[in-house]
């Protein structure tokens, strides 16, 4: 009777598990930065416990009995803020759309593309309030200063949205224009612009929504509008008037957001055929 030898199982050369050393080090560094920032920040953390009570106290002062005697002036100042936001959005779109298109890959040359992107990054790094403070020395305490600040500050973000939208488009139409002998300008005009127009219009309306909120902040530094009125009455501790102003700001902002959102949905989705909803 002969014994049969069982072959030894093959030794599998399994790959080593991926190293997560970089992620671990990055998480430790981020946690250390947060802890050091919280420890060195000169803030009264104990006063946070009193925040709910103080918030309720000021809410009662502002909204228990709002002073509606200055409603018409508040509506006028709100209209100035809306005008400021609209002019700033127009200035931003007019400048950022062509610049953003030249910053897109395949449209502008490399030196111009990188230069424009650097300019957009620098503008995004400067808050609207700082731009308004710089412009105040030239244009004075007027709503036009706020409109200029909103327009200049929005170019950085709007330009980034434009070139990212252009670069996300399909290359079929652009290749067809190039195959027919078209240059960069022809590609941008006949292939990229029609395809990107709905998204760019939606971004322009969104920029207007952002400017509505920011215009109230710019009023705090003297740029005019409802923000200046809020700042003045807050300094004088007239909380009933401040409450009325906040109600006006909230209602106006919500109405504009609803109208702008409906327009943006109409632009992106297109008009529905009549009778479709009835059939459904």
PDB file of C-alpha atoms in Angstrom:
ATOM      1  CA  UNK A   1       0.000   0.000   0.000  1.00  0.00           C
ATOM      2  CA  UNK A   2       1.574   3.219  -1.182  1.00  0.00           C
ATOM      3  CA  UNK A   3       1.161   6.530   0.632  1.00  0.00           C
ATOM      4  CA  UNK A   4       0.035   9.525  -1.406  1.00  0.00           C
ATOM      5  CA  UNK A   5       1.683  12.852  -0.712  1.00  0.00           C
ATOM      6  CA  UNK A   6      -0.651  15.851  -0.466  1.00  0.00           C
ATOM      7  CA  UNK A   7       0.823  18.851  -2.231  1.00  0.00           C
ATOM      8  CA  UNK A   8       1.398  21.905  -0.043  1.00  0.00           C
ATOM      9  CA  UNK A   9      -1.018  24.769  -0.648  1.00  0.00           C
ATOM     10  CA  UNK A  10       0.429  27.549  -2.787  1.00  0.00           C
ATOM     11  CA  UNK A  11       1.703  30.601  -1.003  1.00  0.00           C
ATOM     12  CA  UNK A  12      -0.341  33.590  -2.096  1.00  0.00           C
ATOM     13  CA  UNK A  13       1.530  36.849  -2.445  1.00  0.00           C
ATOM     14  CA  UNK A  14      -1.237  39.131  -1.239  1.00  0.00           C
ATOM     15  CA  UNK A  15      -0.841  42.866  -1.772  1.00  0.00           C
ATOM     16  CA  UNK A  16      -0.130  44.960   1.264  1.00  0.00           C
ATOM     17  CA  UNK A  17      -3.067  46.949   2.602  1.00  0.00           C
ATOM     18  CA  UNK A  18      -2.992  50.566   1.456  1.00  0.00           C
ATOM     19  CA  UNK A  19      -1.306  52.940   3.825  1.00  0.00           C
ATOM     20  CA  UNK A  20      -3.444  55.631   5.405  1.00  0.00           C
ATOM     21  CA  UNK A  21      -0.516  57.441   6.954  1.00  0.00           C
ATOM     22  CA  UNK A  22      -1.109  60.668   5.025  1.00  0.00           C
ATOM     23  CA  UNK A  23      -4.796  60.810   5.922  1.00  0.00           C
ATOM     24  CA  UNK A  24      -4.002  60.121   9.582  1.00  0.00           C
ATOM     25  CA  UNK A  25      -1.318  62.811   9.722  1.00  0.00           C
ATOM     26  CA  UNK A  26      -3.611  65.306   7.966  1.00  0.00           C
ATOM     27  CA  UNK A  27      -6.424  64.576  10.441  1.00  0.00           C
ATOM     28  CA  UNK A  28      -4.061  65.001  13.413  1.00  0.00           C
ATOM     29  CA  UNK A  29      -2.727  68.309  12.058  1.00  0.00           C
ATOM     30  CA  UNK A  30      -6.242  69.610  11.366  1.00  0.00           C
ATOM     31  CA  UNK A  31      -7.378  68.628  14.863  1.00  0.00           C
ATOM     32  CA  UNK A  32      -4.335  70.291  16.421  1.00  0.00           C
ATOM     33  CA  UNK A  33      -4.982  73.518  14.489  1.00  0.00           C
ATOM     34  CA  UNK A  34      -8.605  73.562  15.656  1.00  0.00           C
ATOM     35  CA  UNK A  35      -7.628  72.976  19.274  1.00  0.00           C
ATOM     36  CA  UNK A  36      -4.903  75.637  19.224  1.00  0.00           C
ATOM     37  CA  UNK A  37      -7.260  78.124  17.544  1.00  0.00           C
ATOM     38  CA  UNK A  38      -9.959  77.512  20.146  1.00  0.00           C
ATOM     39  CA  UNK A  39      -7.482  77.733  23.021  1.00  0.00           C
ATOM     40  CA  UNK A  40      -5.812  80.955  21.862  1.00  0.00           C
ATOM     41  CA  UNK A  41      -9.027  82.717  20.819  1.00  0.00           C
ATOM     42  CA  UNK A  42      -9.879  85.406  23.326  1.00  0.00           C
ATOM     43  CA  UNK A  43     -13.554  84.523  23.693  1.00  0.00           C
ATOM     44  CA  UNK A  44     -15.784  84.217  26.711  1.00  0.00           C
ATOM     45  CA  UNK A  45     -16.866  80.642  26.238  1.00  0.00           C
ATOM     46  CA  UNK A  46     -18.782  80.710  29.502  1.00  0.00           C
ATOM     47  CA  UNK A  47     -21.035  83.434  28.104  1.00  0.00           C
ATOM     48  CA  UNK A  48     -22.341  81.000  25.483  1.00  0.00           C
ATOM     49  CA  UNK A  49     -24.502  79.496  28.210  1.00  0.00           C
ATOM     50  CA  UNK A  50     -26.252  82.856  28.514  1.00  0.00           C
ATOM     51  CA  UNK A  51     -26.838  83.123  24.744  1.00  0.00           C
ATOM     52  CA  UNK A  52     -30.369  81.578  24.656  1.00  0.00           C
ATOM     53  CA  UNK A  53     -31.632  83.905  27.388  1.00  0.00           C
ATOM     54  CA  UNK A  54     -30.089  87.010  25.784  1.00  0.00           C
ATOM     55  CA  UNK A  55     -31.407  86.050  22.349  1.00  0.00           C
ATOM     56  CA  UNK A  56     -34.924  85.644  23.709  1.00  0.00           C
ATOM     57  CA  UNK A  57     -34.681  88.980  25.549  1.00  0.00           C
ATOM     58  CA  UNK A  58     -33.677  90.903  22.407  1.00  0.00           C
ATOM     59  CA  UNK A  59     -36.246  89.047  20.291  1.00  0.00           C
ATOM     60  CA  UNK A  60     -38.958  90.238  22.678  1.00  0.00           C
ATOM     61  CA  UNK A  61     -37.634  93.807  22.510  1.00  0.00           C
ATOM     62  CA  UNK A  62     -37.610  93.783  18.694  1.00  0.00           C
ATOM     63  CA  UNK A  63     -40.720  91.816  17.767  1.00  0.00           C
ATOM     64  CA  UNK A  64     -43.145  92.178  20.664  1.00  0.00           C
ATOM     65  CA  UNK A  65     -44.317  95.585  19.458  1.00  0.00           C
ATOM     66  CA  UNK A  66     -42.548  96.659  16.218  1.00  0.00           C
ATOM     67  CA  UNK A  67     -42.646 100.358  15.374  1.00  0.00           C
ATOM     68  CA  UNK A  68     -44.369 100.653  11.979  1.00  0.00           C
ATOM     69  CA  UNK A  69     -44.241 104.459  11.868  1.00  0.00           C
ATOM     70  CA  UNK A  70     -41.092 104.368   9.696  1.00  0.00           C
ATOM     71  CA  UNK A  71     -42.314 101.638   7.341  1.00  0.00           C
ATOM     72  CA  UNK A  72     -42.366 103.808   4.211  1.00  0.00           C
ATOM     73  CA  UNK A  73     -38.812 104.957   4.763  1.00  0.00           C
ATOM     74  CA  UNK A  74     -37.782 101.337   5.374  1.00  0.00           C
ATOM     75  CA  UNK A  75     -39.427 100.277   2.094  1.00  0.00           C
ATOM     76  CA  UNK A  76     -37.603 103.079   0.264  1.00  0.00           C
ATOM     77  CA  UNK A  77     -34.256 102.066   1.741  1.00  0.00           C
ATOM     78  CA  UNK A  78     -34.989  98.419   0.909  1.00  0.00           C
ATOM     79  CA  UNK A  79     -35.628  99.480  -2.679  1.00  0.00           C
ATOM     80  CA  UNK A  80     -32.268 101.243  -2.708  1.00  0.00           C
ATOM     81  CA  UNK A  81     -30.614  98.060  -1.477  1.00  0.00           C
ATOM     82  CA  UNK A  82     -32.347  96.041  -4.210  1.00  0.00           C
ATOM     83  CA  UNK A  83     -31.250  98.590  -6.833  1.00  0.00           C
ATOM     84  CA  UNK A  84     -27.714  98.410  -5.466  1.00  0.00           C
ATOM     85  CA  UNK A  85     -27.770  94.628  -5.695  1.00  0.00           C
ATOM     86  CA  UNK A  86     -29.199  94.641  -9.231  1.00  0.00           C
ATOM     87  CA  UNK A  87     -26.662  97.145 -10.569  1.00  0.00           C
ATOM     88  CA  UNK A  88     -23.861  95.193  -8.924  1.00  0.00           C
ATOM     89  CA  UNK A  89     -25.091  91.961 -10.484  1.00  0.00           C
ATOM     90  CA  UNK A  90     -25.279  93.570 -13.940  1.00  0.00           C
ATOM     91  CA  UNK A  91     -21.752  94.968 -13.635  1.00  0.00           C
ATOM     92  CA  UNK A  92     -20.486  91.613 -12.419  1.00  0.00           C
ATOM     93  CA  UNK A  93     -22.108  89.625 -15.245  1.00  0.00           C
ATOM     94  CA  UNK A  94     -21.068  92.034 -18.002  1.00  0.00           C
ATOM     95  CA  UNK A  95     -17.413  91.801 -16.962  1.00  0.00           C
ATOM     96  CA  UNK A  96     -17.184  88.216 -15.719  1.00  0.00           C
ATOM     97  CA  UNK A  97     -18.827  86.416 -18.657  1.00  0.00           C
ATOM     98  CA  UNK A  98     -16.302  87.395 -21.350  1.00  0.00           C
ATOM     99  CA  UNK A  99     -13.366  87.190 -18.955  1.00  0.00           C
ATOM    100  CA  UNK A 100     -14.531  83.821 -17.657  1.00  0.00           C
ATOM    101  CA  UNK A 101     -14.887  82.454 -21.181  1.00  0.00           C
ATOM    102  CA  UNK A 102     -11.313  83.457 -22.035  1.00  0.00           C
ATOM    103  CA  UNK A 103     -10.200  81.767 -18.802  1.00  0.00           C
ATOM    104  CA  UNK A 104     -11.693  78.447 -19.944  1.00  0.00           C
ATOM    105  CA  UNK A 105      -9.469  75.698 -21.344  1.00  0.00           C
ATOM    106  CA  UNK A 106      -9.539  75.650 -25.117  1.00  0.00           C
ATOM    107  CA  UNK A 107     -10.773  79.220 -25.519  1.00  0.00           C
ATOM    108  CA  UNK A 108      -8.051  81.558 -24.344  1.00  0.00           C
ATOM    109  CA  UNK A 109      -4.282  81.069 -24.656  1.00  0.00           C
ATOM    110  CA  UNK A 110      -2.459  79.600 -21.677  1.00  0.00           C
ATOM    111  CA  UNK A 111      -0.872  82.866 -20.519  1.00  0.00           C
ATOM    112  CA  UNK A 112      -4.222  84.677 -20.553  1.00  0.00           C
ATOM    113  CA  UNK A 113      -6.073  81.752 -18.989  1.00  0.00           C
ATOM    114  CA  UNK A 114      -3.718  81.448 -16.023  1.00  0.00           C
ATOM    115  CA  UNK A 115      -3.566  85.210 -15.558  1.00  0.00           C
ATOM    116  CA  UNK A 116      -7.335  85.583 -15.437  1.00  0.00           C
ATOM    117  CA  UNK A 117      -7.693  82.702 -13.006  1.00  0.00           C
ATOM    118  CA  UNK A 118      -5.135  84.312 -10.718  1.00  0.00           C
ATOM    119  CA  UNK A 119      -7.068  87.595 -10.839  1.00  0.00           C
ATOM    120  CA  UNK A 120     -10.305  85.777  -9.999  1.00  0.00           C
ATOM    121  CA  UNK A 121      -8.612  84.083  -7.045  1.00  0.00           C
ATOM    122  CA  UNK A 122      -7.295  87.400  -5.704  1.00  0.00           C
ATOM    123  CA  UNK A 123     -10.737  89.031  -5.983  1.00  0.00           C
ATOM    124  CA  UNK A 124     -12.392  86.099  -4.196  1.00  0.00           C
ATOM    125  CA  UNK A 125      -9.911  86.491  -1.343  1.00  0.00           C
ATOM    126  CA  UNK A 126     -11.027  90.085  -0.623  1.00  0.00           C
ATOM    127  CA  UNK A 127     -14.420  90.474   1.154  1.00  0.00           C
ATOM    128  CA  UNK A 128     -17.037  92.876  -0.191  1.00  0.00           C
ATOM    129  CA  UNK A 129     -16.773  95.038   2.920  1.00  0.00           C
ATOM    130  CA  UNK A 130     -13.053  95.652   2.364  1.00  0.00           C
ATOM    131  CA  UNK A 131     -13.684  96.611  -1.270  1.00  0.00           C
ATOM    132  CA  UNK A 132     -16.449  98.984  -0.151  1.00  0.00           C
ATOM    133  CA  UNK A 133     -14.154 100.617   2.418  1.00  0.00           C
ATOM    134  CA  UNK A 134     -11.528 101.186  -0.278  1.00  0.00           C
ATOM    135  CA  UNK A 135     -14.090 102.648  -2.682  1.00  0.00           C
ATOM    136  CA  UNK A 136     -15.521 104.928   0.004  1.00  0.00           C
ATOM    137  CA  UNK A 137     -12.406 107.109  -0.213  1.00  0.00           C
ATOM    138  CA  UNK A 138     -13.116 107.720  -3.909  1.00  0.00           C
ATOM    139  CA  UNK A 139     -16.881 107.617  -4.437  1.00  0.00           C
ATOM    140  CA  UNK A 140     -18.098 108.650  -0.975  1.00  0.00           C
ATOM    141  CA  UNK A 141     -20.990 107.414   1.154  1.00  0.00           C
ATOM    142  CA  UNK A 142     -23.456 106.602  -1.627  1.00  0.00           C
ATOM    143  CA  UNK A 143     -25.344 103.487  -2.786  1.00  0.00           C
ATOM    144  CA  UNK A 144     -23.246 103.656  -5.956  1.00  0.00           C
ATOM    145  CA  UNK A 145     -20.292 102.647  -3.801  1.00  0.00           C
ATOM    146  CA  UNK A 146     -22.158  99.560  -2.679  1.00  0.00           C
ATOM    147  CA  UNK A 147     -23.097  98.675  -6.255  1.00  0.00           C
ATOM    148  CA  UNK A 148     -19.462  98.972  -7.367  1.00  0.00           C
ATOM    149  CA  UNK A 149     -18.282  96.872  -4.422  1.00  0.00           C
ATOM    150  CA  UNK A 150     -20.836  94.157  -5.171  1.00  0.00           C
ATOM    151  CA  UNK A 151     -19.959  94.176  -8.861  1.00  0.00           C
ATOM    152  CA  UNK A 152     -16.207  93.971  -8.346  1.00  0.00           C
ATOM    153  CA  UNK A 153     -16.412  91.375  -5.577  1.00  0.00           C
ATOM    154  CA  UNK A 154     -18.720  89.168  -7.630  1.00  0.00           C
ATOM    155  CA  UNK A 155     -16.344  88.975 -10.597  1.00  0.00           C
ATOM    156  CA  UNK A 156     -14.094  86.479  -8.840  1.00  0.00           C
ATOM    157  CA  UNK A 157     -16.841  83.964  -8.083  1.00  0.00           C
ATOM    158  CA  UNK A 158     -18.859  84.581 -11.244  1.00  0.00           C
ATOM    159  CA  UNK A 159     -15.789  84.260 -13.475  1.00  0.00           C
ATOM    160  CA  UNK A 160     -14.942  80.920 -11.844  1.00  0.00           C
ATOM    161  CA  UNK A 161     -18.493  79.691 -12.454  1.00  0.00           C
ATOM    162  CA  UNK A 162     -18.256  80.749 -16.098  1.00  0.00           C
ATOM    163  CA  UNK A 163     -15.049  78.941 -17.010  1.00  0.00           C
ATOM    164  CA  UNK A 164     -16.040  75.841 -15.045  1.00  0.00           C
ATOM    165  CA  UNK A 165     -19.354  75.783 -16.931  1.00  0.00           C
ATOM    166  CA  UNK A 166     -17.570  76.162 -20.279  1.00  0.00           C
ATOM    167  CA  UNK A 167     -15.128  73.376 -19.473  1.00  0.00           C
ATOM    168  CA  UNK A 168     -17.928  71.008 -18.434  1.00  0.00           C
ATOM    169  CA  UNK A 169     -19.643  71.182 -21.845  1.00  0.00           C
ATOM    170  CA  UNK A 170     -19.447  68.353 -24.369  1.00  0.00           C
ATOM    171  CA  UNK A 171     -16.813  68.757 -27.082  1.00  0.00           C
ATOM    172  CA  UNK A 172     -19.023  67.705 -30.005  1.00  0.00           C
ATOM    173  CA  UNK A 173     -20.188  71.158 -31.103  1.00  0.00           C
ATOM    174  CA  UNK A 174     -16.766  72.722 -30.552  1.00  0.00           C
ATOM    175  CA  UNK A 175     -15.058  70.010 -32.625  1.00  0.00           C
ATOM    176  CA  UNK A 176     -17.598  70.522 -35.417  1.00  0.00           C
ATOM    177  CA  UNK A 177     -16.834  74.246 -35.545  1.00  0.00           C
ATOM    178  CA  UNK A 178     -13.087  73.575 -35.567  1.00  0.00           C
ATOM    179  CA  UNK A 179     -13.503  70.990 -38.314  1.00  0.00           C
ATOM    180  CA  UNK A 180     -15.266  73.572 -40.450  1.00  0.00           C
ATOM    181  CA  UNK A 181     -12.313  75.949 -40.081  1.00  0.00           C
ATOM    182  CA  UNK A 182     -13.494  78.070 -37.165  1.00  0.00           C
ATOM    183  CA  UNK A 183     -11.018  79.612 -34.736  1.00  0.00           C
ATOM    184  CA  UNK A 184     -11.233  80.250 -30.997  1.00  0.00           C
ATOM    185  CA  UNK A 185     -13.698  83.123 -31.362  1.00  0.00           C
ATOM    186  CA  UNK A 186     -15.961  81.104 -33.670  1.00  0.00           C
ATOM    187  CA  UNK A 187     -15.899  78.147 -31.262  1.00  0.00           C
ATOM    188  CA  UNK A 188     -16.825  80.377 -28.354  1.00  0.00           C
ATOM    189  CA  UNK A 189     -19.577  82.155 -30.300  1.00  0.00           C
ATOM    190  CA  UNK A 190     -21.263  79.276 -32.138  1.00  0.00           C
ATOM    191  CA  UNK A 191     -20.532  76.223 -29.974  1.00  0.00           C
ATOM    192  CA  UNK A 192     -19.851  77.187 -26.354  1.00  0.00           C
ATOM    193  CA  UNK A 193     -22.025  80.255 -25.864  1.00  0.00           C
ATOM    194  CA  UNK A 194     -25.395  78.717 -26.935  1.00  0.00           C
ATOM    195  CA  UNK A 195     -24.799  75.604 -24.831  1.00  0.00           C
ATOM    196  CA  UNK A 196     -23.689  77.521 -21.721  1.00  0.00           C
ATOM    197  CA  UNK A 197     -26.257  80.347 -21.894  1.00  0.00           C
ATOM    198  CA  UNK A 198     -28.969  78.741 -19.681  1.00  0.00           C
ATOM    199  CA  UNK A 199     -26.466  77.919 -16.926  1.00  0.00           C
ATOM    200  CA  UNK A 200     -24.882  81.372 -17.123  1.00  0.00           C
ATOM    201  CA  UNK A 201     -28.283  83.077 -16.843  1.00  0.00           C
ATOM    202  CA  UNK A 202     -29.094  80.913 -13.837  1.00  0.00           C
ATOM    203  CA  UNK A 203     -25.791  81.871 -12.204  1.00  0.00           C
ATOM    204  CA  UNK A 204     -26.500  85.551 -12.908  1.00  0.00           C
ATOM    205  CA  UNK A 205     -29.821  85.348 -11.066  1.00  0.00           C
ATOM    206  CA  UNK A 206     -28.128  83.527  -8.219  1.00  0.00           C
ATOM    207  CA  UNK A 207     -25.564  86.325  -8.058  1.00  0.00           C
ATOM    208  CA  UNK A 208     -28.431  88.798  -7.678  1.00  0.00           C
ATOM    209  CA  UNK A 209     -29.802  86.764  -4.760  1.00  0.00           C
ATOM    210  CA  UNK A 210     -26.401  86.841  -3.067  1.00  0.00           C
ATOM    211  CA  UNK A 211     -26.119  90.599  -3.616  1.00  0.00           C
ATOM    212  CA  UNK A 212     -29.475  91.191  -1.914  1.00  0.00           C
ATOM    213  CA  UNK A 213     -28.121  89.705   1.310  1.00  0.00           C
ATOM    214  CA  UNK A 214     -24.708  91.323   1.009  1.00  0.00           C
ATOM    215  CA  UNK A 215     -26.141  94.797   0.310  1.00  0.00           C
ATOM    216  CA  UNK A 216     -27.577  94.902   3.833  1.00  0.00           C
ATOM    217  CA  UNK A 217     -24.104  94.181   5.233  1.00  0.00           C
ATOM    218  CA  UNK A 218     -22.513  96.887   3.082  1.00  0.00           C
ATOM    219  CA  UNK A 219     -24.994  99.383   4.484  1.00  0.00           C
ATOM    220  CA  UNK A 220     -23.371  98.885   7.887  1.00  0.00           C
ATOM    221  CA  UNK A 221     -20.188 100.547   6.591  1.00  0.00           C
ATOM    222  CA  UNK A 222     -22.033 103.509   5.111  1.00  0.00           C
ATOM    223  CA  UNK A 223     -22.849 102.300   1.586  1.00  0.00           C
ATOM    224  CA  UNK A 224     -26.525 103.199   1.993  1.00  0.00           C
ATOM    225  CA  UNK A 225     -29.702 101.193   1.809  1.00  0.00           C
ATOM    226  CA  UNK A 226     -31.521  99.268   4.508  1.00  0.00           C
ATOM    227  CA  UNK A 227     -28.218  98.301   6.129  1.00  0.00           C
ATOM    228  CA  UNK A 228     -27.395 101.904   7.029  1.00  0.00           C
ATOM    229  CA  UNK A 229     -30.825 102.330   8.579  1.00  0.00           C
ATOM    230  CA  UNK A 230     -30.364  99.124  10.568  1.00  0.00           C
ATOM    231  CA  UNK A 231     -26.975 100.276  11.800  1.00  0.00           C
ATOM    232  CA  UNK A 232     -28.251 103.676  12.913  1.00  0.00           C
ATOM    233  CA  UNK A 233     -31.236 102.403  14.875  1.00  0.00           C
ATOM    234  CA  UNK A 234     -29.202  99.591  16.416  1.00  0.00           C
ATOM    235  CA  UNK A 235     -26.658 102.108  17.683  1.00  0.00           C
ATOM    236  CA  UNK A 236     -29.473 104.135  19.285  1.00  0.00           C
ATOM    237  CA  UNK A 237     -30.952 100.951  20.824  1.00  0.00           C
ATOM    238  CA  UNK A 238     -34.372 101.545  19.247  1.00  0.00           C
ATOM    239  CA  UNK A 239     -35.194  97.859  19.185  1.00  0.00           C
ATOM    240  CA  UNK A 240     -38.818  98.203  18.106  1.00  0.00           C
ATOM    241  CA  UNK A 241     -37.689  99.955  14.921  1.00  0.00           C
ATOM    242  CA  UNK A 242     -34.916  97.402  14.413  1.00  0.00           C
ATOM    243  CA  UNK A 243     -37.501  94.636  14.612  1.00  0.00           C
ATOM    244  CA  UNK A 244     -39.626  96.306  11.940  1.00  0.00           C
ATOM    245  CA  UNK A 245     -36.581  96.683   9.688  1.00  0.00           C
ATOM    246  CA  UNK A 246     -35.669  93.020  10.109  1.00  0.00           C
ATOM    247  CA  UNK A 247     -39.208  91.990   9.178  1.00  0.00           C
ATOM    248  CA  UNK A 248     -38.989  94.101   6.004  1.00  0.00           C
ATOM    249  CA  UNK A 249     -35.601  92.614   5.101  1.00  0.00           C
ATOM    250  CA  UNK A 250     -36.741  89.023   5.668  1.00  0.00           C
ATOM    251  CA  UNK A 251     -39.982  89.385   3.696  1.00  0.00           C
ATOM    252  CA  UNK A 252     -38.326  91.213   0.787  1.00  0.00           C
ATOM    253  CA  UNK A 253     -35.494  88.671   0.630  1.00  0.00           C
ATOM    254  CA  UNK A 254     -37.903  85.727   0.675  1.00  0.00           C
ATOM    255  CA  UNK A 255     -40.034  87.220  -2.106  1.00  0.00           C
ATOM    256  CA  UNK A 256     -37.010  87.920  -4.292  1.00  0.00           C
ATOM    257  CA  UNK A 257     -35.597  84.439  -3.647  1.00  0.00           C
ATOM    258  CA  UNK A 258     -38.919  82.858  -4.628  1.00  0.00           C
ATOM    259  CA  UNK A 259     -39.188  84.880  -7.849  1.00  0.00           C
ATOM    260  CA  UNK A 260     -35.543  84.343  -8.769  1.00  0.00           C
ATOM    261  CA  UNK A 261     -35.760  80.638  -7.999  1.00  0.00           C
ATOM    262  CA  UNK A 262     -38.799  80.273 -10.247  1.00  0.00           C
ATOM    263  CA  UNK A 263     -36.979  82.069 -13.072  1.00  0.00           C
ATOM    264  CA  UNK A 264     -33.900  79.898 -12.645  1.00  0.00           C
ATOM    265  CA  UNK A 265     -35.993  76.718 -12.773  1.00  0.00           C
ATOM    266  CA  UNK A 266     -37.762  77.987 -15.894  1.00  0.00           C
ATOM    267  CA  UNK A 267     -34.438  78.724 -17.568  1.00  0.00           C
ATOM    268  CA  UNK A 268     -32.869  75.369 -16.699  1.00  0.00           C
ATOM    269  CA  UNK A 269     -35.913  73.152 -17.265  1.00  0.00           C
ATOM    270  CA  UNK A 270     -37.543  75.071 -20.115  1.00  0.00           C
ATOM    271  CA  UNK A 271     -41.176  75.885 -20.638  1.00  0.00           C
ATOM    272  CA  UNK A 272     -43.548  72.993 -20.201  1.00  0.00           C
ATOM    273  CA  UNK A 273     -45.908  72.159 -23.006  1.00  0.00           C
ATOM    274  CA  UNK A 274     -49.493  73.148 -22.402  1.00  0.00           C
ATOM    275  CA  UNK A 275     -51.696  70.316 -21.255  1.00  0.00           C
ATOM    276  CA  UNK A 276     -48.855  68.125 -19.967  1.00  0.00           C
ATOM    277  CA  UNK A 277     -49.869  68.589 -16.365  1.00  0.00           C
ATOM    278  CA  UNK A 278     -53.498  67.926 -17.246  1.00  0.00           C
ATOM    279  CA  UNK A 279     -52.609  64.656 -18.958  1.00  0.00           C
ATOM    280  CA  UNK A 280     -50.618  63.601 -15.903  1.00  0.00           C
TER     281      UNK A 280
END
